[in-house]
Amino acid sequence: MRIAILKFLSAGSGLSFRTGKYFGEALLVGLFTGFVVVAFRYLIDFGTSLCVGNEALFAGNGRYLFLALPAVGALLGHLLIKRFSRLEHARGTDSAIKAYHQNDGYVTSVTIPVKSVASVFTVASGGSGGYEGPVTLIGAACGSAVARTLNLTVRARRILMAAGLAGGIGALFQAPLAGAIFGFEIFYSSSDIEYETILPSFVSSAVAYTIFAYFFGWAPLFSMPECQFDNGLRLLPYFLLALIVTFGARFYIAFFRATESKFADLAVPGWLKVMIGGLLTGVIGVFICPRVLGTGYGVIADALNYSPAAPGALGVKGTVAMYLTIFFFNAIATSFTVGSGGSAGVFAPALVCGCSLGLASGVGFRAVFPATFSINPVAFALVGMAGFLASAVRIPMTAIVIVAEISGNHSLLLPAMWVCGIAFWLNNGWSLYRSQPHSRES
């Protein structure tokens, strides 16, 4: 009986050990990535507590420190990367995508500590950006390192690099399913996916998230009241939301790429470029819109708990104006920070932009649409995040799932699917990531 079972499991087709190829390796990648992301999160918390998370710095004239802090942080991050890393540029996700397609999945191991510290320097000091770009590259480096240590083939190295990337996102965003989908969806700007990375990405993301949750808990990244979709008439305002986030995403992409090109053409050293970008971000943060400093997660938290009856509420016009201002200047400040060469990501700012546009739209729609639509602005904030990601980053499946996981609200999947599908289709050909080919045949 035992021999028959062994023969069955080792058969060449059907159910066999071949079905689980790279399972063990993906598990190792998840373990490695999980512990690395835990260390990265502690580093983020420490850096944030010293700078953008230190309320004392914003008291009185202390806020003027942020005229210089983003420039200093960007400079330190730039010098660290240039001294110890061979990265062509500081944008993490773009570098990971390029490594997958052009460098046979090879990402040097020194990227793990260097990228971690450089991104904390940049974002914790007030630079407008996110940690998902750095953690994408950090996870990719973990997968690549495991593959090299085990002397695996180039194909296996690419697969494990994608698995590490998935584990990094799944852990840091506390969104294991979204992280897994991101791991096989991010490599093309069309709806094409990397099929061979699907199962390893699921394994790695699940393990990495479990390790991360052991240290930081199982609660979602944000909290929000439960929102329901129970009125088909709302598909009309959600269709309008899809149009709004699509044009918002195009503005973000166009301004980011134009800024990136302008800085690339500047005939000055790289260290001076990142300082200029950091200084411009500081000016916006101090004199125009303080909420562009750092990751902007506070904007998302506030939007997902918006109540027109809360003390200090600004009313319809005031709320719409405030969140449109946050969207506009967040896109600009992120372009200055990252487009100048700063070590930060553009994914988290896309969440902030989508959330801001979504809440502003929801508040406005509630004022002009009949009461029969029963529009909840908070629901529009959440779905706006998904639509903006689908449009700007070209990851519709990840977008639908990640907003549900980071908010703990799974009741808005239908409008998220509707908005993401429309926004992804309308914005075809536009992406924040230059390294994304259109498809596997490109």
mmCIF file of C-alpha atoms in Angstrom, residues 225-364:
data_model
loop_
_atom_site.group_PDB
_atom_site.id
_atom_site.type_symbol
_atom_site.label_atom_id
_atom_site.label_comp_id
_atom_site.label_asym_id
_atom_site.label_seq_id
_atom_site.Cartn_x
_atom_site.Cartn_y
_atom_site.Cartn_z
ATOM 1 C CA PRO A 225 -17.251 51.581 9.337
ATOM 2 C CA GLU A 226 -18.927 48.772 7.435
ATOM 3 C CA CYS A 227 -20.251 49.905 4.054
ATOM 4 C CA GLN A 228 -22.740 47.972 1.954
ATOM 5 C CA PHE A 229 -23.576 47.952 -1.745
ATOM 6 C CA ASP A 230 -27.308 47.388 -1.790
ATOM 7 C CA ASN A 231 -28.578 49.782 -4.461
ATOM 8 C CA GLY A 232 -27.938 49.117 -8.154
ATOM 9 C CA LEU A 233 -28.626 52.769 -8.989
ATOM 10 C CA ARG A 234 -25.262 53.631 -7.441
ATOM 11 C CA LEU A 235 -23.482 52.120 -10.422
ATOM 12 C CA LEU A 236 -24.160 55.431 -12.181
ATOM 13 C CA PRO A 237 -22.218 57.632 -9.728
ATOM 14 C CA TYR A 238 -19.580 54.891 -9.501
ATOM 15 C CA PHE A 239 -19.233 55.118 -13.287
ATOM 16 C CA LEU A 240 -18.611 58.843 -12.906
ATOM 17 C CA LEU A 241 -16.062 58.044 -10.199
ATOM 18 C CA ALA A 242 -14.252 55.756 -12.648
ATOM 19 C CA LEU A 243 -13.981 58.642 -15.119
ATOM 20 C CA ILE A 244 -12.708 60.977 -12.401
ATOM 21 C CA VAL A 245 -9.997 58.629 -11.116
ATOM 22 C CA THR A 246 -8.907 57.822 -14.673
ATOM 23 C CA PHE A 247 -8.268 61.465 -15.474
ATOM 24 C CA GLY A 248 -6.698 61.907 -12.050
ATOM 25 C CA ALA A 249 -4.362 58.989 -12.752
ATOM 26 C CA ARG A 250 -3.427 60.458 -16.118
ATOM 27 C CA PHE A 251 -2.544 63.754 -14.458
ATOM 28 C CA TYR A 252 -0.425 61.930 -11.866
ATOM 29 C CA ILE A 253 1.406 59.868 -14.505
ATOM 30 C CA ALA A 254 1.914 62.792 -16.892
ATOM 31 C CA PHE A 255 3.202 65.136 -14.191
ATOM 32 C CA PHE A 256 5.438 62.452 -12.688
ATOM 33 C CA ARG A 257 7.013 61.548 -16.024
ATOM 34 C CA ALA A 258 7.452 65.194 -17.015
ATOM 35 C CA THR A 259 9.126 65.934 -13.682
ATOM 36 C CA GLU A 260 11.308 62.845 -14.012
ATOM 37 C CA SER A 261 12.414 63.945 -17.489
ATOM 38 C CA LYS A 262 13.144 67.506 -16.358
ATOM 39 C CA PHE A 263 15.348 66.282 -13.524
ATOM 40 C CA ALA A 264 17.089 63.817 -15.838
ATOM 41 C CA ASP A 265 17.943 66.691 -18.184
ATOM 42 C CA LEU A 266 19.350 68.891 -15.420
ATOM 43 C CA ALA A 267 23.115 69.234 -15.845
ATOM 44 C CA VAL A 268 23.830 68.923 -12.134
ATOM 45 C CA PRO A 269 25.016 66.033 -9.935
ATOM 46 C CA GLY A 270 22.474 63.487 -8.719
ATOM 47 C CA TRP A 271 22.875 64.511 -5.080
ATOM 48 C CA LEU A 272 21.860 68.060 -5.964
ATOM 49 C CA LYS A 273 18.822 66.844 -7.927
ATOM 50 C CA VAL A 274 17.387 64.942 -4.955
ATOM 51 C CA MET A 275 18.004 67.932 -2.704
ATOM 52 C CA ILE A 276 16.097 70.196 -5.098
ATOM 53 C CA GLY A 277 13.236 67.701 -5.189
ATOM 54 C CA GLY A 278 13.228 67.449 -1.397
ATOM 55 C CA LEU A 279 13.300 71.232 -1.015
ATOM 56 C CA LEU A 280 10.340 71.685 -3.367
ATOM 57 C CA THR A 281 8.445 69.045 -1.397
ATOM 58 C CA GLY A 282 9.279 70.869 1.829
ATOM 59 C CA VAL A 283 7.972 74.160 0.436
ATOM 60 C CA ILE A 284 4.667 72.536 -0.500
ATOM 61 C CA GLY A 285 4.417 70.820 2.881
ATOM 62 C CA VAL A 286 5.163 73.919 4.948
ATOM 63 C CA PHE A 287 3.351 76.631 3.012
ATOM 64 C CA ILE A 288 0.580 74.920 1.026
ATOM 65 C CA CYS A 289 -0.456 71.416 2.110
ATOM 66 C CA PRO A 290 1.216 69.820 5.161
ATOM 67 C CA ARG A 291 -0.479 66.496 4.489
ATOM 68 C CA VAL A 292 1.787 65.743 1.539
ATOM 69 C CA LEU A 293 4.688 65.069 3.920
ATOM 70 C CA GLY A 294 5.474 61.381 4.447
ATOM 71 C CA THR A 295 3.330 58.483 3.287
ATOM 72 C CA GLY A 296 -0.015 60.273 3.619
ATOM 73 C CA TYR A 297 -1.601 57.346 5.453
ATOM 74 C CA GLY A 298 -3.196 59.837 7.845
ATOM 75 C CA VAL A 299 -5.211 61.183 4.910
ATOM 76 C CA ILE A 300 -6.532 57.703 4.169
ATOM 77 C CA ALA A 301 -7.372 57.042 7.819
ATOM 78 C CA ASP A 302 -9.314 60.295 8.071
ATOM 79 C CA ALA A 303 -11.156 59.767 4.775
ATOM 80 C CA LEU A 304 -12.219 56.240 5.705
ATOM 81 C CA ASN A 305 -13.740 57.578 8.914
ATOM 82 C CA TYR A 306 -15.261 60.751 7.447
ATOM 83 C CA SER A 307 -18.473 62.011 8.994
ATOM 84 C CA PRO A 308 -20.218 65.251 7.975
ATOM 85 C CA ALA A 309 -21.510 65.537 11.547
ATOM 86 C CA ALA A 310 -18.085 65.305 13.196
ATOM 87 C CA PRO A 311 -16.842 68.329 15.178
ATOM 88 C CA GLY A 312 -14.966 70.718 12.912
ATOM 89 C CA ALA A 313 -16.491 69.316 9.729
ATOM 90 C CA LEU A 314 -15.945 71.697 6.807
ATOM 91 C CA GLY A 315 -19.211 71.181 4.983
ATOM 92 C CA VAL A 316 -19.617 70.044 1.383
ATOM 93 C CA LYS A 317 -17.619 72.771 -0.370
ATOM 94 C CA GLY A 318 -14.872 72.857 2.244
ATOM 95 C CA THR A 319 -14.422 69.072 2.265
ATOM 96 C CA VAL A 320 -14.391 68.788 -1.525
ATOM 97 C CA ALA A 321 -11.887 71.650 -1.810
ATOM 98 C CA MET A 322 -9.619 70.196 0.889
ATOM 99 C CA TYR A 323 -9.409 66.710 -0.595
ATOM 100 C CA LEU A 324 -8.966 67.963 -4.146
ATOM 101 C CA THR A 325 -6.093 70.094 -2.851
ATOM 102 C CA ILE A 326 -4.564 67.045 -1.165
ATOM 103 C CA PHE A 327 -4.857 65.046 -4.399
ATOM 104 C CA PHE A 328 -3.329 67.756 -6.541
ATOM 105 C CA PHE A 329 -0.378 68.618 -4.323
ATOM 106 C CA ASN A 330 0.276 65.037 -3.259
ATOM 107 C CA ALA A 331 0.760 64.094 -6.914
ATOM 108 C CA ILE A 332 3.076 67.072 -7.396
ATOM 109 C CA ALA A 333 5.089 66.540 -4.209
ATOM 110 C CA THR A 334 5.547 62.823 -4.940
ATOM 111 C CA SER A 335 6.754 63.701 -8.428
ATOM 112 C CA PHE A 336 9.333 66.050 -6.924
ATOM 113 C CA THR A 337 10.476 63.530 -4.309
ATOM 114 C CA VAL A 338 10.644 60.407 -6.454
ATOM 115 C CA GLY A 339 11.083 61.975 -9.898
ATOM 116 C CA SER A 340 14.236 63.732 -8.715
ATOM 117 C CA GLY A 341 15.758 60.391 -7.712
ATOM 118 C CA GLY A 342 14.582 60.050 -4.120
ATOM 119 C CA SER A 343 14.315 56.560 -2.655
ATOM 120 C CA ALA A 344 10.550 56.172 -2.234
ATOM 121 C CA GLY A 345 7.575 54.544 -3.919
ATOM 122 C CA VAL A 346 4.711 55.918 -6.011
ATOM 123 C CA PHE A 347 2.211 53.180 -5.070
ATOM 124 C CA ALA A 348 1.201 54.538 -1.635
ATOM 125 C CA PRO A 349 0.784 58.090 -2.986
ATOM 126 C CA ALA A 350 -1.510 56.577 -5.632
ATOM 127 C CA LEU A 351 -3.631 55.203 -2.783
ATOM 128 C CA VAL A 352 -3.735 58.657 -1.187
ATOM 129 C CA CYS A 353 -4.645 60.307 -4.485
ATOM 130 C CA GLY A 354 -7.408 57.802 -5.219
ATOM 131 C CA CYS A 355 -8.798 58.064 -1.700
ATOM 132 C CA SER A 356 -8.822 61.876 -1.867
ATOM 133 C CA LEU A 357 -10.551 61.955 -5.245
ATOM 134 C CA GLY A 358 -12.995 59.274 -4.088
ATOM 135 C CA LEU A 359 -14.025 61.094 -0.931
ATOM 136 C CA ALA A 360 -14.312 64.469 -2.703
ATOM 137 C CA SER A 361 -16.465 62.819 -5.386
ATOM 138 C CA GLY A 362 -18.615 61.010 -2.838
ATOM 139 C CA VAL A 363 -19.267 64.172 -0.833
ATOM 140 C CA GLY A 364 -20.133 66.070 -4.007
#
